[in-house]
Tab-separated table of C-alpha atoms in Angstrom:
chain	number	residue	atom	x	y	z
A	1	UNK	CA	4.394	-39.844	45.528
A	2	UNK	CA	3.286	-37.280	48.065
A	3	UNK	CA	5.892	-34.478	48.504
A	4	UNK	CA	5.757	-34.805	52.307
A	5	UNK	CA	6.471	-38.535	52.144
A	6	UNK	CA	9.253	-37.902	49.602
A	7	UNK	CA	10.855	-35.458	52.020
A	8	UNK	CA	10.523	-37.770	55.011
A	9	UNK	CA	11.986	-40.690	53.076
A	10	UNK	CA	14.754	-38.594	51.513
A	11	UNK	CA	13.515	-39.416	48.023
A	12	UNK	CA	13.950	-36.836	45.312
A	13	UNK	CA	10.932	-36.270	43.070
A	14	UNK	CA	11.179	-37.548	39.511
A	15	UNK	CA	11.512	-34.861	36.889
A	16	UNK	CA	9.807	-34.943	33.517
A	17	UNK	CA	13.235	-35.348	31.921
A	18	UNK	CA	14.058	-38.422	34.024
A	19	UNK	CA	10.674	-39.979	33.282
A	20	UNK	CA	11.003	-39.244	29.556
A	21	UNK	CA	14.505	-40.751	29.407
A	22	UNK	CA	13.306	-43.878	31.201
A	23	UNK	CA	10.385	-44.131	28.791
A	24	UNK	CA	12.763	-43.673	25.832
A	25	UNK	CA	15.033	-46.478	27.038
A	26	UNK	CA	12.018	-48.749	27.597
A	27	UNK	CA	10.672	-47.846	24.170
A	28	UNK	CA	13.975	-48.750	22.485
A	29	UNK	CA	13.928	-52.081	24.277
A	30	UNK	CA	10.367	-52.758	23.112
A	31	UNK	CA	11.282	-52.028	19.482
A	32	UNK	CA	14.300	-54.323	19.693
A	33	UNK	CA	12.301	-57.110	21.368
A	34	UNK	CA	9.443	-56.948	18.870
A	35	UNK	CA	11.912	-56.990	15.966
A	36	UNK	CA	13.552	-60.122	17.358
A	37	UNK	CA	10.162	-61.734	17.987
A	38	UNK	CA	9.096	-61.067	14.372
A	39	UNK	CA	12.098	-63.019	13.124
A	40	UNK	CA	11.181	-65.975	15.368
A	41	UNK	CA	7.431	-66.001	14.696
A	42	UNK	CA	6.119	-69.514	14.156
A	43	UNK	CA	3.161	-68.710	11.937
A	44	UNK	CA	2.215	-65.960	9.472
A	45	UNK	CA	-0.623	-64.904	11.779
A	46	UNK	CA	1.676	-64.433	14.760
A	47	UNK	CA	4.203	-62.644	12.569
A	48	UNK	CA	1.480	-60.264	11.352
A	49	UNK	CA	0.436	-59.445	14.917
A	50	UNK	CA	4.042	-58.854	15.979
A	51	UNK	CA	4.708	-56.610	12.963
A	52	UNK	CA	1.709	-54.461	13.941
A	53	UNK	CA	3.008	-54.270	17.510
A	54	UNK	CA	6.469	-53.371	16.197
A	55	UNK	CA	4.977	-50.572	14.077
A	56	UNK	CA	3.146	-49.199	17.130
A	57	UNK	CA	6.314	-49.396	19.230
A	58	UNK	CA	8.245	-47.489	16.554
A	59	UNK	CA	5.564	-44.775	16.482
A	60	UNK	CA	5.648	-44.501	20.283
A	61	UNK	CA	9.437	-44.197	20.177
A	62	UNK	CA	9.147	-41.427	17.580
A	63	UNK	CA	6.702	-39.495	19.775
A	64	UNK	CA	8.997	-39.789	22.786
A	65	UNK	CA	12.037	-38.648	20.786
A	66	UNK	CA	10.091	-35.681	19.396
A	67	UNK	CA	8.946	-34.710	22.900
A	68	UNK	CA	12.507	-34.855	24.221
A	69	UNK	CA	13.997	-33.027	21.228
A	70	UNK	CA	11.501	-30.175	21.621
A	71	UNK	CA	12.610	-29.724	25.232
A	72	UNK	CA	16.345	-30.033	24.571
A	73	UNK	CA	16.648	-33.242	26.600
A	74	UNK	CA	17.975	-35.441	23.800
A	75	UNK	CA	20.584	-34.786	21.108
A	76	UNK	CA	20.974	-38.002	19.096
A	77	UNK	CA	22.758	-36.289	16.189
A	78	UNK	CA	25.117	-34.162	18.257
A	79	UNK	CA	27.241	-36.529	20.295
A	80	UNK	CA	29.253	-33.759	21.933
A	81	UNK	CA	26.117	-32.004	23.176
A	82	UNK	CA	24.520	-35.321	24.230
A	83	UNK	CA	27.667	-36.294	26.148
A	84	UNK	CA	27.617	-32.928	27.947
A	85	UNK	CA	23.939	-33.439	28.855
A	86	UNK	CA	24.680	-36.993	30.029
A	87	UNK	CA	27.502	-35.745	32.246
A	88	UNK	CA	25.192	-33.106	33.776
A	89	UNK	CA	22.639	-35.852	34.468
A	90	UNK	CA	25.327	-38.020	36.084
A	91	UNK	CA	26.409	-35.117	38.287
A	92	UNK	CA	22.792	-34.520	39.262
A	93	UNK	CA	22.246	-38.202	40.024
A	94	UNK	CA	25.389	-38.377	42.130
A	95	UNK	CA	24.323	-35.266	44.011
A	96	UNK	CA	20.897	-36.768	44.702
A	97	UNK	CA	22.346	-39.977	46.069
A	98	UNK	CA	24.544	-38.083	48.508
A	99	UNK	CA	21.623	-36.198	50.056
């Protein structure tokens, strides 16, 4: 969105971190949905197609996680650090909604 329009509408610009987190959540959902679809596939051909899609979704998820790890935006193995980051994001989100 145009920065002038964002300002006039009171909309805060999306950060790379927010976009990456949204993409990560969507990616996790895709993996879960493909996995469920594989178990319900009606024919071997459909199952084969869904397994390929699942593999691609897993690879996409891995790329997103790597991107976020490299930037310090995601700490899946350090729950204390991830909780602290989540709380900072909540504070930021609450601050944005009040403006």
